[in-house]
mmCIF file of C-alpha atoms in Angstrom:
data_model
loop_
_atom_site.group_PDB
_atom_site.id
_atom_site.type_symbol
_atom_site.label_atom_id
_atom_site.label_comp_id
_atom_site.label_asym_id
_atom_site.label_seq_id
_atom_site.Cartn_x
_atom_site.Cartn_y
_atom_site.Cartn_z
ATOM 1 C CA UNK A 12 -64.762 -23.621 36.148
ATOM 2 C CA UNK A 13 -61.114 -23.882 35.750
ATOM 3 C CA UNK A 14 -59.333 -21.128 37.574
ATOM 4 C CA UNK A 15 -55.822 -19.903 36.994
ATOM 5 C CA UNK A 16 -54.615 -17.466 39.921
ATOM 6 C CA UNK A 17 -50.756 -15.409 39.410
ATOM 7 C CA UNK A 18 -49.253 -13.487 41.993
ATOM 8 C CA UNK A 19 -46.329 -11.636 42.507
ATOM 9 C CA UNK A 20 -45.496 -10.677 46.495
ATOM 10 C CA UNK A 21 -45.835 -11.831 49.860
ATOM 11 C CA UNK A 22 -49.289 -10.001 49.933
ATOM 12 C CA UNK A 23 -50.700 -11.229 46.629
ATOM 13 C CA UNK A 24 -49.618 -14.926 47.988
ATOM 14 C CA UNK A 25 -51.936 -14.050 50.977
ATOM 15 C CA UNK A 26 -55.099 -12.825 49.219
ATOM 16 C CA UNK A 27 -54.158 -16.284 46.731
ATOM 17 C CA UNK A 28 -54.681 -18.411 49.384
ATOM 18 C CA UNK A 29 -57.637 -16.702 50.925
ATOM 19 C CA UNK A 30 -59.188 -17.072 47.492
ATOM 20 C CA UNK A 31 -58.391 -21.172 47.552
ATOM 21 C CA UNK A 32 -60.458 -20.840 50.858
ATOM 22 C CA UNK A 33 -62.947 -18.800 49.228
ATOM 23 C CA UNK A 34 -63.586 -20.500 46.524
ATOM 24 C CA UNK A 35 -63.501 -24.509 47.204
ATOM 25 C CA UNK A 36 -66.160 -25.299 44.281
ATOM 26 C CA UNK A 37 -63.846 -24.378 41.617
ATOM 27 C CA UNK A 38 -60.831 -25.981 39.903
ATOM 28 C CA UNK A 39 -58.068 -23.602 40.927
ATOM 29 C CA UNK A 40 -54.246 -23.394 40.294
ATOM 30 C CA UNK A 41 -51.741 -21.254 41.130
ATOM 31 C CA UNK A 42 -48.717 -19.403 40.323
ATOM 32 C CA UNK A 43 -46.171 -17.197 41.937
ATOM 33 C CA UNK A 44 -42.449 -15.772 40.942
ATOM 34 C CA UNK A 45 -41.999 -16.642 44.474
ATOM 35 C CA UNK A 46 -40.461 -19.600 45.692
ATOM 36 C CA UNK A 47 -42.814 -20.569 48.144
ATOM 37 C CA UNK A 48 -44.965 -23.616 49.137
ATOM 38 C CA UNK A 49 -44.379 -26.046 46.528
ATOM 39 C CA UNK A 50 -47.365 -27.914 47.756
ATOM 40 C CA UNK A 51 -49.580 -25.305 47.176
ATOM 41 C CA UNK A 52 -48.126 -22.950 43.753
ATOM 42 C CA UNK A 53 -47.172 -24.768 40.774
ATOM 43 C CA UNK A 54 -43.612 -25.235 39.565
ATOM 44 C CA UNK A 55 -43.880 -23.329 36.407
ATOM 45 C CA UNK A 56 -43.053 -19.143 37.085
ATOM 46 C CA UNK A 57 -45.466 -16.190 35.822
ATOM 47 C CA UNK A 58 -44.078 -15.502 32.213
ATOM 48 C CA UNK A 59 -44.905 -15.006 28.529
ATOM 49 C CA UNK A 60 -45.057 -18.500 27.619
ATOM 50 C CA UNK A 61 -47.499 -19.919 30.613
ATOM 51 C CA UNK A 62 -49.785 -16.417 29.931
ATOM 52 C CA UNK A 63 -50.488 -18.287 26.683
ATOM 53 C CA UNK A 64 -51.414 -21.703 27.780
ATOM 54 C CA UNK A 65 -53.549 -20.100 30.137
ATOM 55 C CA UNK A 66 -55.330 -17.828 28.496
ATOM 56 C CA UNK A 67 -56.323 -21.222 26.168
ATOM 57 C CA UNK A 68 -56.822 -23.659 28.802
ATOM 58 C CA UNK A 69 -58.736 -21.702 31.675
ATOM 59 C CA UNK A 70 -62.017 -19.935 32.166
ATOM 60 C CA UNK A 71 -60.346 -17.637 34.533
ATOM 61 C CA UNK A 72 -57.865 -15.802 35.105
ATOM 62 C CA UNK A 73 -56.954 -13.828 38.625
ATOM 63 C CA UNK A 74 -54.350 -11.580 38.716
ATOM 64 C CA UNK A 75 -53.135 -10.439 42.180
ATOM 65 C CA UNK A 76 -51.294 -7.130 41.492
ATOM 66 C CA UNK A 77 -51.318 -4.196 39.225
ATOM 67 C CA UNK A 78 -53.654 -4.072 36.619
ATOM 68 C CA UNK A 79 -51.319 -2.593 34.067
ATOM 69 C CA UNK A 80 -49.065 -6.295 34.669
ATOM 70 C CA UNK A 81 -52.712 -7.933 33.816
ATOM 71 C CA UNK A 82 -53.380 -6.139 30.884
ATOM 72 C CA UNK A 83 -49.902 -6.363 29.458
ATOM 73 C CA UNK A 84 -49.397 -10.217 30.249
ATOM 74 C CA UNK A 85 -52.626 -10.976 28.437
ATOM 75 C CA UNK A 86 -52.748 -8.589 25.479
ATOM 76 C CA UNK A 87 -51.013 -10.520 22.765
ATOM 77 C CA UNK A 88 -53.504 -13.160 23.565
ATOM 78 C CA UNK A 89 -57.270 -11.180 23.422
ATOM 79 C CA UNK A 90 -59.030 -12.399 20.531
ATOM 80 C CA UNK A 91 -63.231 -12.417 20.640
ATOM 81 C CA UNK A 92 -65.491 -11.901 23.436
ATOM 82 C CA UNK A 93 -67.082 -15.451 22.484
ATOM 83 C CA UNK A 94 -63.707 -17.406 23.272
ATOM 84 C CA UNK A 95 -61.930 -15.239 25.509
ATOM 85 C CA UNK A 96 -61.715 -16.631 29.519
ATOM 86 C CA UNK A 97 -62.396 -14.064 32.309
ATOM 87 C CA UNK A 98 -59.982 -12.341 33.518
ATOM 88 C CA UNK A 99 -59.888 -10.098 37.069
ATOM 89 C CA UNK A 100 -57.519 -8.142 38.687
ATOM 90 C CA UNK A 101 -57.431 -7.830 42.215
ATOM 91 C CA UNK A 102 -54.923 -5.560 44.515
ATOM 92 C CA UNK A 103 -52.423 -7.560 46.938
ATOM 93 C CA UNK A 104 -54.813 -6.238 49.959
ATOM 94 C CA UNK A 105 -57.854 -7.485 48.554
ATOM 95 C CA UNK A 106 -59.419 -3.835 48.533
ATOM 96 C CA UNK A 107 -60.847 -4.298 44.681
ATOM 97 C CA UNK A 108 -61.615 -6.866 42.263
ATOM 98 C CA UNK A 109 -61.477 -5.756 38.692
ATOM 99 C CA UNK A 110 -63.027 -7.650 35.655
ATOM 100 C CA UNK A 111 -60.922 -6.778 32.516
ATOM 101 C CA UNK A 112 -61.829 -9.112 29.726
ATOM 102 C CA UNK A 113 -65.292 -11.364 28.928
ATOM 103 C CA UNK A 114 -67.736 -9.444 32.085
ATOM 104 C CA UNK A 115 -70.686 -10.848 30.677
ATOM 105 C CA UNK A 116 -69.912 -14.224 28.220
ATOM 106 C CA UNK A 117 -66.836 -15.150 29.967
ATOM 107 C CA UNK A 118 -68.613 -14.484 33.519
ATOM 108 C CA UNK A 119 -65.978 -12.141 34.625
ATOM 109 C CA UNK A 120 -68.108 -9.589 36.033
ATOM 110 C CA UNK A 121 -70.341 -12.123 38.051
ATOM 111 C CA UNK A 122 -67.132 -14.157 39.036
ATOM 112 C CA UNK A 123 -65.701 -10.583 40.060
ATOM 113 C CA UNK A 124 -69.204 -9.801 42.231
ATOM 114 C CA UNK A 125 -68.648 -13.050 44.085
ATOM 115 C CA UNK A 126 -65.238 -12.943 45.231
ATOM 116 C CA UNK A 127 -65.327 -9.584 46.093
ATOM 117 C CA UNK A 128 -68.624 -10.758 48.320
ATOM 118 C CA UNK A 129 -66.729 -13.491 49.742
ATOM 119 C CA UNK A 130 -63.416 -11.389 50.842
ATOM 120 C CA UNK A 131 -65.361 -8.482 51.784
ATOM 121 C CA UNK A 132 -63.775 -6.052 48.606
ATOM 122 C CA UNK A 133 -65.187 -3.596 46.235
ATOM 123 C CA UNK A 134 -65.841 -5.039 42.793
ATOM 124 C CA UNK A 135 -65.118 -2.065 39.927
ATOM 125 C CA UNK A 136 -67.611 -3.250 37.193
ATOM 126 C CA UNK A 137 -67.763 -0.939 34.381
ATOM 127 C CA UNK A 138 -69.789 -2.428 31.557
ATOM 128 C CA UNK A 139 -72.446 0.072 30.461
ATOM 129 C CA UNK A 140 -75.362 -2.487 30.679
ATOM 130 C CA UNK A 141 -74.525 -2.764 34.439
ATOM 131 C CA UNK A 142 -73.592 0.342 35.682
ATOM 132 C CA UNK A 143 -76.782 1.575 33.609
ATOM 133 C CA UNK A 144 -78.572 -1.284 35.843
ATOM 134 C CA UNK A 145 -79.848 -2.411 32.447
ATOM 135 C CA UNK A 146 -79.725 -6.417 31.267
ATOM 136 C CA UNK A 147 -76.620 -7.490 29.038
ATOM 137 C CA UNK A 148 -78.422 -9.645 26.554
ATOM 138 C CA UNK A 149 -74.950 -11.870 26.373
ATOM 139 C CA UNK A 150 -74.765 -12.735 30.049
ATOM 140 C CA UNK A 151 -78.858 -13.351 29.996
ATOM 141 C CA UNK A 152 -77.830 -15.750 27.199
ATOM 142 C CA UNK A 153 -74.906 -18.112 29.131
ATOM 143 C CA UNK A 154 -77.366 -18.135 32.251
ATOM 144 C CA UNK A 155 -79.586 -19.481 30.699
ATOM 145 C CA UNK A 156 -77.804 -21.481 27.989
ATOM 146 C CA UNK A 157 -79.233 -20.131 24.578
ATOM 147 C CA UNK A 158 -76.859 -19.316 21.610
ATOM 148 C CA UNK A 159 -76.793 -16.244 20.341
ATOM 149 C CA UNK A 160 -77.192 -16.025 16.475
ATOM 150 C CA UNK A 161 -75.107 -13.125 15.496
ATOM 151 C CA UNK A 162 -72.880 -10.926 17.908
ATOM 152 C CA UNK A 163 -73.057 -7.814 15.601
ATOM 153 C CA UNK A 164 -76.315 -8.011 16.124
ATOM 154 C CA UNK A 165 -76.008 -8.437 20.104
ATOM 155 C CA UNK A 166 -73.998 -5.387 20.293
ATOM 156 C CA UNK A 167 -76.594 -3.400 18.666
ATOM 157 C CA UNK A 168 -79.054 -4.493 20.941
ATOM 158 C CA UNK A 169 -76.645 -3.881 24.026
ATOM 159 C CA UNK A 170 -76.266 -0.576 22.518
ATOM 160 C CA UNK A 171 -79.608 0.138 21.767
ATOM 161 C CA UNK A 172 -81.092 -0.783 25.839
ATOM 162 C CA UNK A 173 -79.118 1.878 27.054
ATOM 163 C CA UNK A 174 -81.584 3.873 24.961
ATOM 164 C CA UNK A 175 -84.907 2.432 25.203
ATOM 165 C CA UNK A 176 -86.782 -1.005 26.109
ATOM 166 C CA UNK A 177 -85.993 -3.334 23.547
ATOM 167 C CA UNK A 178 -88.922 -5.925 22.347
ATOM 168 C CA UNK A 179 -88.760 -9.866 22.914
ATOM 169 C CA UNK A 180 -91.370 -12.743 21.781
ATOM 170 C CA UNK A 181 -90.701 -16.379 22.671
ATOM 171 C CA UNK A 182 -91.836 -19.460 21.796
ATOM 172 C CA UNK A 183 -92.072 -20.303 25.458
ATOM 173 C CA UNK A 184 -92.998 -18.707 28.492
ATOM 174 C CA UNK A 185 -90.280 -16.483 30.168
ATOM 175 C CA UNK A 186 -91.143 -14.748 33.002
ATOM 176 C CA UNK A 187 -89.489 -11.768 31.244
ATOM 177 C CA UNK A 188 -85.819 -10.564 30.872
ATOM 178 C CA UNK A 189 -85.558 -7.718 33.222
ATOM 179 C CA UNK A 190 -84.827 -4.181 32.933
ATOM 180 C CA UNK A 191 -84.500 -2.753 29.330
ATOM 181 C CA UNK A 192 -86.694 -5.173 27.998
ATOM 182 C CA UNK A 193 -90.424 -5.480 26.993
ATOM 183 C CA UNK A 194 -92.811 -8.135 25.424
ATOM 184 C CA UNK A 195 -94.054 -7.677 21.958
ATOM 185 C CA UNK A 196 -93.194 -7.295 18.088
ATOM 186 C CA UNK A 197 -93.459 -3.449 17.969
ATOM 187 C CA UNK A 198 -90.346 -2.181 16.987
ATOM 188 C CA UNK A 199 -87.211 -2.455 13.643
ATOM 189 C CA UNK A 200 -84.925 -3.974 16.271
ATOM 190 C CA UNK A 201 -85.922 -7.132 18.750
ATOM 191 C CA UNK A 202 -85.099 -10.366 20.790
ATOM 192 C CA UNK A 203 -86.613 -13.624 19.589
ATOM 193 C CA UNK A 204 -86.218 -16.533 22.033
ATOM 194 C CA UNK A 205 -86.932 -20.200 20.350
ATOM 195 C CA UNK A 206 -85.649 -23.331 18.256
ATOM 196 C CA UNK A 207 -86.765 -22.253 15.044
ATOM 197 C CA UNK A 208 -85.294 -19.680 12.609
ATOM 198 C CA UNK A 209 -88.370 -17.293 13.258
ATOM 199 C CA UNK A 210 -87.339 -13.508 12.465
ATOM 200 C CA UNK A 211 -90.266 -11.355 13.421
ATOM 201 C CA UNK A 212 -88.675 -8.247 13.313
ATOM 202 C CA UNK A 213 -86.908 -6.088 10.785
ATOM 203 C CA UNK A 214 -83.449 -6.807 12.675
ATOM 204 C CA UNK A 215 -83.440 -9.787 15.128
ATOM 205 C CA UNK A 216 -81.532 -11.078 17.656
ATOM 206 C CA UNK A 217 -82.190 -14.584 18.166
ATOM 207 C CA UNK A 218 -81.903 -16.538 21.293
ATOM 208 C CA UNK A 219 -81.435 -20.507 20.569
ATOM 209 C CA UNK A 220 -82.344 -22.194 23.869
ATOM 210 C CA UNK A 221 -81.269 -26.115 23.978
ATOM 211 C CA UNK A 222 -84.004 -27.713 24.433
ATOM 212 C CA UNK A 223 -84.872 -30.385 22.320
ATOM 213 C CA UNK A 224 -83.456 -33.859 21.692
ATOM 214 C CA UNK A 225 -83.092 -35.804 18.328
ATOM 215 C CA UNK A 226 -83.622 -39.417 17.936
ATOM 216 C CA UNK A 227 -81.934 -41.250 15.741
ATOM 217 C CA UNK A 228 -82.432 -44.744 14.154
ATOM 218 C CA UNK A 229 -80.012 -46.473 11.599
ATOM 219 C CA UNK A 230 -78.757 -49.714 9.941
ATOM 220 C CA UNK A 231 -76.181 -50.986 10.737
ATOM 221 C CA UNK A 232 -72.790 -49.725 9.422
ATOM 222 C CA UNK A 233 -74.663 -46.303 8.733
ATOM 223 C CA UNK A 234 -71.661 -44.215 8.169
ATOM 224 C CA UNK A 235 -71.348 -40.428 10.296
ATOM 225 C CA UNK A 236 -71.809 -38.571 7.079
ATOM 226 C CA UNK A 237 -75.179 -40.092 6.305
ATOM 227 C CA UNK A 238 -75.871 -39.707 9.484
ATOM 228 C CA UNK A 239 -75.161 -36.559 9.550
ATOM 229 C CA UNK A 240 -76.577 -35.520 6.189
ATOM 230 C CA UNK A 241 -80.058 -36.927 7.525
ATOM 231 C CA UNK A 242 -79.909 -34.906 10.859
ATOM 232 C CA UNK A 243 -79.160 -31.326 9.252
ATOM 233 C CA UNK A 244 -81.779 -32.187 6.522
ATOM 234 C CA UNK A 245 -84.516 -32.713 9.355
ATOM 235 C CA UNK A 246 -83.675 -29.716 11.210
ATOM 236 C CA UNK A 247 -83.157 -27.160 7.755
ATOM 237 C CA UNK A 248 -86.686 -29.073 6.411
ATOM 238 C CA UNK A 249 -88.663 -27.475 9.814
ATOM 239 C CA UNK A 250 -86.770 -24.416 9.939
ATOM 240 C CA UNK A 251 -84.955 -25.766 13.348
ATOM 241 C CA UNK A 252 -81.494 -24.208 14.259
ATOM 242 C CA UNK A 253 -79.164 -26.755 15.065
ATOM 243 C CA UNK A 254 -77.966 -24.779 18.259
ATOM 244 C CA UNK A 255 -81.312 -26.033 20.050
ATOM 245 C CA UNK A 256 -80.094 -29.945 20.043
ATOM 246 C CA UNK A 257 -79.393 -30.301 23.637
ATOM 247 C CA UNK A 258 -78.639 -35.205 23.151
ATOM 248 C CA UNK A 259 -79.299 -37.841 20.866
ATOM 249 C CA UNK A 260 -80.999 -40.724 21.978
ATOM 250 C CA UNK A 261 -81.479 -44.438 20.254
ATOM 251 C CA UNK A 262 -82.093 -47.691 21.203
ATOM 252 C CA UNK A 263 -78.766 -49.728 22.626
ATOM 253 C CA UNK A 264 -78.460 -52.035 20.659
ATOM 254 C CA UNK A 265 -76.759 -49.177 18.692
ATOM 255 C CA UNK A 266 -74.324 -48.203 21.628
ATOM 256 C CA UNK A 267 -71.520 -49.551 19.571
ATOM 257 C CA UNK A 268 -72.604 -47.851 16.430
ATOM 258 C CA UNK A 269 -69.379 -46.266 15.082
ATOM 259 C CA UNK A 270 -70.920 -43.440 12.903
ATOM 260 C CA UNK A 271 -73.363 -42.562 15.268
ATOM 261 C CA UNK A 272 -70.576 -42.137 17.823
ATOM 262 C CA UNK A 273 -68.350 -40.200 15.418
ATOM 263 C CA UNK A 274 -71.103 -37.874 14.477
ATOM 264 C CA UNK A 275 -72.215 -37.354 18.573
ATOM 265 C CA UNK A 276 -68.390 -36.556 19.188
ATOM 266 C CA UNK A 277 -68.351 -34.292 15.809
ATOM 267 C CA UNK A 278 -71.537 -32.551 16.773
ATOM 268 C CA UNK A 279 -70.087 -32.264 20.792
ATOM 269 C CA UNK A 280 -72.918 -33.698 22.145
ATOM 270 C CA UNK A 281 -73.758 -36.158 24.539
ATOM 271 C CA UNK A 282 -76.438 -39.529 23.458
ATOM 272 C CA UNK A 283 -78.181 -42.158 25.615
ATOM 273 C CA UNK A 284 -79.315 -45.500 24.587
ATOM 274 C CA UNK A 285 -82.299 -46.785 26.142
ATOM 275 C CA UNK A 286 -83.500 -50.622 26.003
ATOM 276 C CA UNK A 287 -86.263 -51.998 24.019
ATOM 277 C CA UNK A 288 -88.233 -52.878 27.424
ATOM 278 C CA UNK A 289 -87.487 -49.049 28.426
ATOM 279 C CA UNK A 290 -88.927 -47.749 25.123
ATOM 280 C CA UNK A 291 -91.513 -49.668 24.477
ATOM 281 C CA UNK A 292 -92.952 -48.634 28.199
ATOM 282 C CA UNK A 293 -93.298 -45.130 26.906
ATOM 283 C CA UNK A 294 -97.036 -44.521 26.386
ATOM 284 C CA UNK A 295 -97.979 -42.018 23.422
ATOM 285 C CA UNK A 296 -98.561 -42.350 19.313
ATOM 286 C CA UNK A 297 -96.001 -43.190 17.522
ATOM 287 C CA UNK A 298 -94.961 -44.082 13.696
ATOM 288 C CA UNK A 299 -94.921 -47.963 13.818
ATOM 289 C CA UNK A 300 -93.141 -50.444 11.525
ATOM 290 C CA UNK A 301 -92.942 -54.142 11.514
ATOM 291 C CA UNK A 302 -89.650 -53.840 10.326
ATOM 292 C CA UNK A 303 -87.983 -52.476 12.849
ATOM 293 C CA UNK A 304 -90.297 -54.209 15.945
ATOM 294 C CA UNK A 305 -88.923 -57.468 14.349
ATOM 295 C CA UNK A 306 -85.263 -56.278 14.327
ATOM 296 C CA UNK A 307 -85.501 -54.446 17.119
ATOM 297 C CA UNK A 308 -87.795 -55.266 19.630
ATOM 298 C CA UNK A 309 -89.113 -51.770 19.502
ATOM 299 C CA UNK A 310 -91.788 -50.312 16.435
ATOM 300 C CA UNK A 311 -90.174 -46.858 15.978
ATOM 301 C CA UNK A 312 -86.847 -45.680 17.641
ATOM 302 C CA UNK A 313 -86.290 -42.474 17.124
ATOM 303 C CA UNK A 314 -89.861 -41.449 18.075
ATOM 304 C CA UNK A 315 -89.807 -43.338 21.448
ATOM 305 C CA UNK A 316 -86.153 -42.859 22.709
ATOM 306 C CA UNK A 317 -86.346 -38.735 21.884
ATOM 307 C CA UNK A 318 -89.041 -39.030 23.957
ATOM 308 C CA UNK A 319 -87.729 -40.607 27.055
ATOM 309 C CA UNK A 320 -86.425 -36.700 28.103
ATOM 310 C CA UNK A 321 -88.954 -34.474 25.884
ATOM 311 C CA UNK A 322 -92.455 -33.850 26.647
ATOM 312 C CA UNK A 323 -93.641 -33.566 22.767
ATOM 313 C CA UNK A 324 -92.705 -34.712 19.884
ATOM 314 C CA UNK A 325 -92.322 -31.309 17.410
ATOM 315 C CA UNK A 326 -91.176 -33.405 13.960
ATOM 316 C CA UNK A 327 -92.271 -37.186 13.864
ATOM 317 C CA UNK A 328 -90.405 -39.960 12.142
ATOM 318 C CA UNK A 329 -88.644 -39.037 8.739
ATOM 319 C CA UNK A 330 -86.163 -41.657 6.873
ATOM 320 C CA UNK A 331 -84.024 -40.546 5.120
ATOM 321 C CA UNK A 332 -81.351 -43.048 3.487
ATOM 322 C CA UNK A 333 -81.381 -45.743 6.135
ATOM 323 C CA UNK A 334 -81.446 -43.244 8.702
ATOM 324 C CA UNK A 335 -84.699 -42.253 11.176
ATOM 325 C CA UNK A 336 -84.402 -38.698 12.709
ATOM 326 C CA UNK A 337 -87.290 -37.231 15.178
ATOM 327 C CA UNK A 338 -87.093 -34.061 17.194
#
C-alpha cells in the first residue's frame, strides 16, 4: 500500500514520524509546508497541484491536522467509491484518527482501526454498517478478493442489512459472512458468491471470486484479438464472468508469443509457462491430439498447464480459430 502522509506544524511532523515507525510494512511518503528534514519529507510543499497527483497515485492518504483542510484539499478530486484512495484525518496529538473517503473499498476504515491501535488513539468510524456492527458487503468483497457486479445494487444491500438478514448461496463453501447475513434463496433481494452468472434471486448481488485459471494454446503468430475473441467466447459459452480469471497458463515454448503477451497485459493479468516435461507429469484425463504432442512435446496444453494451479478442470479443451482455451 502506497501511503501519502501531509502535515502542517511541529506537532503534525511528530505524530508523521511516529506513523513511519508505526507503520514500516507500507510504502510511505511525506510532506510538510515546513522546512524540515530533507532526508525524511519530500521536496515538493502541501498544495493544490500535489493534492491531485496524490489522490491518483496513492492508496492513502493521512492528513495530520484539521479535518476541514482534508476535506477541502481533496474535494475537487472525489470521484467513485470504486477508484477513490483512503483518506484519514488524524489531529497533531494523535488523539483521533478519522476515515473520510473509501472506509470499506478503499480500506480507510480498517487502515484507520490500525493506526489508531498502534499509536494508542480513538478511531471515529461512522459508516452505518459498522457502527450498526453489521457486515459492509464491499469491504467483505476486497478481503476476500471477489468483484462486485453492480454497486447500485451493493448499496441496496448495504442499505437493506441495516434492516434485516440478507440471504447468500455460493458455489463454494464459506463459513458464512457474519452479522446481517443468512444462508439460503428465500428472499426478492440476495448475495450470490461464484464464477458463473447465476442470479437466483429476484435482485442479486453477485460476488465474483478469482479463482480459476485459463489455459491457452495457439499457433504461432496467433494475433491478441483472436486470442482474445476465443477467451471471451469460452467464458460467455459456460455462463463464466470474466472477473473470476485469476492467470493464464501455456506451455513455454510460447513465452515469446507476442499476442498472447499483449492480450495478458490487456486483460491485467499475470501467465506462467510451464515445460513439456512439467506438463506432461501432471496425472489426470485430458483431450489428446497427435498434433500438438508432435509439435509440442505435450498432447493438450491448455488442459494440462490450467491445471498445474487448479484442482478441476470446469470447461475442457475448445478450439476455436487456432486457439485452445480451458478453464
Amino acid at each position: 500500500m502506497k501511503i501519502a502522509v501531509i502535515c502542517f506544524t511541529k506537532n503534525g511532523i511528530e505524530r508523521a514520524e511516529e506513523l513511519k515507525k508505526a507503520l514500516p510494512c507500507y510504502e510511505m511518503s511525506f510532506y510538510t509546508s515546513k522546512p524540515v528534514r530533507p532526508d525524511f519529507f519530500r521536496d515538493e510543499l502541501p498544495g493544490k497541484d500535489l493534492y491531485r497527483r496524490l489522490f491518483s497515485e496513492s492508496d492513502a492518504l493521512i492528513f495530520i491536522g484539521a479535518t476541514g483542510i482534508a476535506v477541502r484539499s481533496i474535494a475537487p478530486y472525489v470521484k467513485d467509491k470504486t477508484t477513490d484512495p483512503a483518506v484519514i484525518s488524524m489531529d497533531e496529538k494523535g488523539q483521533y484518527v478519522i476515515p473520510l473517503l473509501s472506509g470499506h473499498m478503499g480500506g480507510a476504515n480498517e487502515l484507520a482501526m490500525e493506526i489508531a491501535e498502534l499509536i494508542s488513539a480513538v478511531p471515529v468510524v461512522t459508516t452505518a454498517t459498522d457502527v450498526n456492527g453489521k457486515t459492509a458487503i464491499d469491504s467483505f468483497a476486497k478481503k476476500n478478493h471477489m468483484h462486485i457486479s453492480c454497486m447500485n445494487t451493493a448499496k441496496m444491500v448495504s442499505a437493506a442489512v441495516l434492516e434485516r438478514d440478507i440471504p447468500v448461496s455460493s458455489c463454494f463453501k464459506i463459513n458464512g459472512m457474519g452479522k446481517g447475513f443468512k444462508s439460503g434463496f428465500e428472499g426478492d433481494l440476495g448475495v450470490y458468491i461464484g464464477y458463473d452468472m447465476k442470479e437466483p434471486y429476484d435482485i442479486t448481488l453477485r460476488l465474483v471470486p478469482e479463482v480459476l485459471t485459463v489455459g491457452i494454446g495457439c499457433r504461432r503468430g496467433t494475433p491478441a484479438e483472436k486470442i482474445k475473441k476465443a477467451f471471451f467466447t469460452v467464458l460467455d459459452e459456460n455462463g463464466i464472468d470474466s472477473f473470476s480469471v485469476r492467470e493464464l497458463s501455456s506451455i513455454d515454448i510460447k513465452s515469446d508469443e507476442e499476442g498472447l503477451l499483449s492480450f495478458a497485459k490487456e486483460m491485467n493479468l499475470p501467465v506462467t509457462f510451464y515445460s513439456a516435461e512439467v506438463l506432461n507429469s501432471i496425472s489426470g484425463s485430458f483431450t489428446k491430439s497427435e498434433f500438438v504432442e508432435k509439435t509440442t512435446g505435450v498432447d493438450c496444453v491448455s488442459e494440462r498447464s490450467c491445471m498445474m494451479t487448479s484442482d478441476e478442470i470446469i470447461v475442457k479443451k475448445t478450439a476455436l480459430d487456432g486457439v485452445t482455451i480451458a478453464v
